[in-house]
């Protein structure tokens, strides 16, 4: 069970047409957020099937996968890592969190963040001090910032919305649409569990929210509520 073998398994699923589409979908052009990323062209279910078959891969071999130029190798490594975290004891979880944080430069696209951040960082911090996510939020690295807000999904699922609301407020003026989407997603998830938490945030901030963040946040509200917030934004 090695990184080389796993890559061969992923390559067996490779599809040049899908790989070409992924280059466009994940914005790999010059100056775009995924600039230079490369793809095998296998699907998420295929990547997950490879991860399941190699769930006991060592951290040393996972490091090799994370260092690979192929996007799906990094994705597969993170799926394996999240599964190991779920089954690990406190000592193993701490080791995985430290490994994850040492490799944020390789968790370098939105799907890589979204498949791992709340399952590892969020779950680790659920009953601990939250200073780590605020440190990540202060980073100049877009992906560390996204890790910070997406990690709060673990808190939301335990009806704890404080950090989601604080970080969403912090990122109101963020320049990147990927952060607007992430914050809107987390706000929507909070609203599904406690609508008053969401509407309270919206009442205070909807006029300054980026349109994408607002659109994502209000998706599960009633049509009347959605219309009210959109109309107020346009005035």
Short mmCIF file of C-alpha atoms in Angstrom, two decimals:
data_model
loop_
_atom_site.label_atom_id
_atom_site.label_comp_id
_atom_site.label_asym_id
_atom_site.label_seq_id
_atom_site.Cartn_x
_atom_site.Cartn_y
_atom_site.Cartn_z
CA UNK A 1 0.00 0.00 0.00
CA UNK A 2 1.97 2.98 -1.32
CA UNK A 3 1.31 6.38 -2.83
CA UNK A 4 2.68 5.06 -6.13
CA UNK A 5 0.19 2.18 -6.15
CA UNK A 6 -2.70 4.48 -5.30
CA UNK A 7 -1.78 6.82 -8.11
CA UNK A 8 -1.77 3.87 -10.52
CA UNK A 9 -5.26 2.93 -9.31
CA UNK A 10 -6.46 6.48 -9.93
CA UNK A 11 -4.81 6.59 -13.34
CA UNK A 12 -6.72 3.45 -14.30
CA UNK A 13 -9.91 5.52 -13.99
CA UNK A 14 -8.43 8.39 -16.01
CA UNK A 15 -10.50 10.09 -18.67
CA UNK A 16 -8.84 12.78 -20.85
CA UNK A 17 -12.15 14.49 -21.61
CA UNK A 18 -13.05 14.75 -17.93
CA UNK A 19 -9.53 15.93 -17.13
CA UNK A 20 -9.87 18.74 -19.67
CA UNK A 21 -13.24 19.76 -18.24
CA UNK A 22 -11.80 19.75 -14.70
CA UNK A 23 -9.11 22.23 -15.76
CA UNK A 24 -11.87 24.65 -16.68
CA UNK A 25 -14.13 23.83 -13.71
CA UNK A 26 -11.36 24.33 -11.15
CA UNK A 27 -10.03 27.50 -12.78
CA UNK A 28 -6.50 26.43 -13.68
CA UNK A 29 -5.75 29.17 -16.18
CA UNK A 30 -3.06 31.81 -15.74
CA UNK A 31 -3.93 34.10 -12.86
CA UNK A 32 -6.84 31.96 -11.70
CA UNK A 33 -7.08 30.42 -8.24
CA UNK A 34 -6.18 26.89 -9.43
CA UNK A 35 -3.46 27.99 -11.83
CA UNK A 36 -1.38 25.10 -13.14
CA UNK A 37 -3.27 22.28 -11.41
CA UNK A 38 -3.35 18.98 -13.28
CA UNK A 39 -6.03 16.30 -13.43
CA UNK A 40 -6.30 12.59 -14.11
CA UNK A 41 -9.97 12.82 -15.04
CA UNK A 42 -11.50 10.36 -12.58
CA UNK A 43 -14.75 11.07 -10.76
CA UNK A 44 -15.24 11.77 -7.06
CA UNK A 45 -16.90 8.35 -6.48
CA UNK A 46 -13.95 6.67 -8.23
CA UNK A 47 -11.47 8.59 -6.09
CA UNK A 48 -13.41 7.68 -2.95
CA UNK A 49 -13.41 4.01 -3.92
CA UNK A 50 -9.63 4.09 -4.18
CA UNK A 51 -9.44 5.83 -0.80
CA UNK A 52 -11.63 3.16 0.81
CA UNK A 53 -9.39 0.42 -0.53
CA UNK A 54 -6.31 2.10 0.92
CA UNK A 55 -7.66 3.55 4.16
CA UNK A 56 -4.67 2.49 6.29
CA UNK A 57 -2.04 4.33 4.27
CA UNK A 58 0.77 5.72 6.43
CA UNK A 59 1.29 9.44 6.91
CA UNK A 60 4.60 9.15 5.07
CA UNK A 61 2.82 7.80 1.99
CA UNK A 62 -0.04 10.29 2.41
CA UNK A 63 2.58 13.02 2.31
CA UNK A 64 3.72 11.74 -1.08
CA UNK A 65 0.13 11.80 -2.34
CA UNK A 66 -0.37 15.35 -1.09
CA UNK A 67 2.83 16.40 -2.83
CA UNK A 68 1.66 14.92 -6.13
CA UNK A 69 0.94 17.27 -9.01
CA UNK A 70 -2.31 15.45 -9.78
CA UNK A 71 -5.36 16.92 -8.10
CA UNK A 72 -7.07 13.57 -7.57
CA UNK A 73 -4.06 12.23 -5.67
CA UNK A 74 -4.39 15.09 -3.17
CA UNK A 75 -8.14 14.57 -2.98
CA UNK A 76 -7.70 10.85 -2.30
CA UNK A 77 -5.10 11.58 0.40
CA UNK A 78 -7.50 13.91 2.19
CA UNK A 79 -10.38 11.43 2.05
CA UNK A 80 -8.11 8.80 3.62
CA UNK A 81 -6.96 11.30 6.22
CA UNK A 82 -10.52 12.19 7.24
CA UNK A 83 -11.40 8.51 7.65
CA UNK A 84 -8.33 7.92 9.77
CA UNK A 85 -9.24 10.92 11.91
CA UNK A 86 -12.77 9.62 12.51
CA UNK A 87 -11.44 6.29 13.79
CA UNK A 88 -8.40 7.59 15.64
CA UNK A 89 -7.92 8.08 19.37
CA UNK A 90 -6.98 11.49 20.79
CA UNK A 91 -3.27 10.98 20.16
CA UNK A 92 -3.80 9.88 16.56
CA UNK A 93 -6.19 12.75 15.93
CA UNK A 94 -3.67 15.26 17.22
CA UNK A 95 -1.05 13.77 14.90
CA UNK A 96 -3.43 14.07 11.94
CA UNK A 97 -4.36 17.67 12.77
CA UNK A 98 -0.70 18.65 12.99
CA UNK A 99 -0.01 16.87 9.69
CA UNK A 100 -2.99 18.60 8.06
CA UNK A 101 -1.96 22.06 9.24
CA UNK A 102 1.59 21.48 8.03
CA UNK A 103 0.22 20.76 4.56
CA UNK A 104 -2.33 23.53 4.00
CA UNK A 105 -0.23 24.68 1.02
CA UNK A 106 -1.18 21.38 -0.65
CA UNK A 107 -4.87 21.69 0.22
CA UNK A 108 -5.06 24.17 -2.59
CA UNK A 109 -8.51 24.15 -4.14
CA UNK A 110 -12.03 24.52 -2.80
CA UNK A 111 -13.02 20.85 -3.09
CA UNK A 112 -9.90 19.78 -1.20
CA UNK A 113 -10.78 22.18 1.61
CA UNK A 114 -14.45 21.21 1.65
CA UNK A 115 -13.87 17.46 1.84
CA UNK A 116 -11.54 17.76 4.81
CA UNK A 117 -11.69 20.99 6.84
CA UNK A 118 -14.77 20.38 8.98
CA UNK A 119 -14.04 16.66 9.26
CA UNK A 120 -10.58 17.27 10.68
CA UNK A 121 -10.03 20.82 11.97
CA UNK A 122 -13.67 21.42 12.86
CA UNK A 123 -14.15 18.12 14.65
CA UNK A 124 -10.86 18.54 16.51
CA UNK A 125 -11.88 21.97 17.79
CA UNK A 126 -15.49 21.13 18.56
CA UNK A 127 -14.82 20.85 22.29
CA UNK A 128 -11.63 22.92 22.38
CA UNK A 129 -10.53 26.53 22.25
CA UNK A 130 -11.17 27.99 18.81
CA UNK A 131 -8.15 30.31 18.45
CA UNK A 132 -6.79 28.13 15.64
CA UNK A 133 -9.56 28.98 13.19
CA UNK A 134 -9.08 32.69 13.86
CA UNK A 135 -5.38 32.31 13.20
CA UNK A 136 -6.21 30.60 9.91
CA UNK A 137 -8.72 33.35 9.13
CA UNK A 138 -5.97 35.96 9.51
CA UNK A 139 -3.76 34.15 7.00
CA UNK A 140 -2.95 35.69 3.63
CA UNK A 141 -3.59 32.27 2.10
CA UNK A 142 -7.05 31.94 0.51
CA UNK A 143 -7.26 28.22 1.27
CA UNK A 144 -6.39 28.66 4.95
CA UNK A 145 -9.10 31.30 5.15
CA UNK A 146 -11.58 28.90 3.57
CA UNK A 147 -10.47 26.14 5.95
CA UNK A 148 -11.33 28.48 8.81
CA UNK A 149 -14.94 29.15 7.78
CA UNK A 150 -15.70 25.65 6.44
CA UNK A 151 -14.39 24.10 9.67
CA UNK A 152 -17.29 25.74 11.49
CA UNK A 153 -19.68 23.28 9.85
CA UNK A 154 -18.69 20.84 12.59
CA UNK A 155 -19.84 23.39 15.17
CA UNK A 156 -23.04 24.17 13.29
CA UNK A 157 -23.98 20.50 13.32
CA UNK A 158 -23.85 20.74 17.10
CA UNK A 159 -26.02 23.88 17.14
CA UNK A 160 -23.09 26.17 17.83
CA UNK A 161 -23.23 29.14 15.46
CA UNK A 162 -21.07 31.77 17.18
CA UNK A 163 -17.87 31.27 15.20
CA UNK A 164 -19.72 30.97 11.89
CA UNK A 165 -21.36 34.34 12.48
CA UNK A 166 -18.12 36.00 13.64
CA UNK A 167 -16.10 34.75 10.69
CA UNK A 168 -18.82 35.56 8.19
CA UNK A 169 -18.84 39.11 9.52
CA UNK A 170 -15.06 39.26 9.27
CA UNK A 171 -15.16 38.12 5.65
CA UNK A 172 -17.92 40.51 4.50
CA UNK A 173 -15.34 42.61 2.69
CA UNK A 174 -13.27 39.71 1.39
CA UNK A 175 -12.31 40.17 -2.25
CA UNK A 176 -12.74 36.57 -3.41
CA UNK A 177 -15.97 34.97 -4.56
CA UNK A 178 -14.87 31.60 -3.16
CA UNK A 179 -15.02 33.07 0.34
CA UNK A 180 -18.42 34.65 -0.35
CA UNK A 181 -19.71 31.22 -1.38
CA UNK A 182 -18.20 29.50 1.65
CA UNK A 183 -19.61 32.03 4.12
CA UNK A 184 -23.02 31.94 2.46
CA UNK A 185 -23.00 28.15 2.61
CA UNK A 186 -22.16 28.15 6.34
CA UNK A 187 -24.78 30.80 7.07
CA UNK A 188 -27.38 28.75 5.20
CA UNK A 189 -26.45 25.66 7.21
CA UNK A 190 -26.77 27.62 10.44
CA UNK A 191 -30.15 28.95 9.32
CA UNK A 192 -31.43 25.44 8.63
CA UNK A 193 -30.95 24.70 12.33
CA UNK A 194 -31.79 28.09 13.81
CA UNK A 195 -33.44 30.52 11.43
CA UNK A 196 -33.28 33.37 13.94
CA UNK A 197 -29.48 33.20 14.00
CA UNK A 198 -29.42 33.61 10.23
CA UNK A 199 -32.08 36.32 9.98
CA UNK A 200 -30.43 38.25 12.82
CA UNK A 201 -27.18 38.25 10.85
CA UNK A 202 -28.97 39.17 7.65
CA UNK A 203 -30.89 42.01 9.28
CA UNK A 204 -27.63 43.47 10.51
CA UNK A 205 -25.50 42.91 7.41
CA UNK A 206 -27.49 42.11 4.27
CA UNK A 207 -26.96 45.55 2.74
CA UNK A 208 -23.18 45.14 2.87
CA UNK A 209 -23.03 41.45 2.03
CA UNK A 210 -21.57 40.45 -1.32
CA UNK A 211 -24.41 39.31 -3.55
CA UNK A 212 -23.06 35.77 -3.81
CA UNK A 213 -22.85 35.42 -0.03
CA UNK A 214 -26.41 36.69 0.36
CA UNK A 215 -27.72 34.44 -2.40
CA UNK A 216 -26.22 31.33 -0.82
CA UNK A 217 -27.31 32.33 2.69
CA UNK A 218 -31.00 32.85 1.90
CA UNK A 219 -31.53 29.76 -0.30
CA UNK A 220 -33.56 27.89 2.32
CA UNK A 221 -35.64 30.83 3.51
CA UNK A 222 -39.19 31.32 2.31
CA UNK A 223 -39.67 32.99 -1.09
CA UNK A 224 -41.11 36.03 0.68
CA UNK A 225 -38.08 36.37 2.94
CA UNK A 226 -35.71 35.93 0.01
CA UNK A 227 -37.51 38.63 -1.91
CA UNK A 228 -37.39 41.05 1.03
CA UNK A 229 -33.64 40.71 1.47
CA UNK A 230 -32.97 41.01 -2.26
CA UNK A 231 -35.18 44.07 -2.60
CA UNK A 232 -33.52 45.80 0.35
CA UNK A 233 -30.11 45.09 -1.18
CA UNK A 234 -31.11 46.72 -4.45
CA UNK A 235 -32.30 49.98 -2.86
#
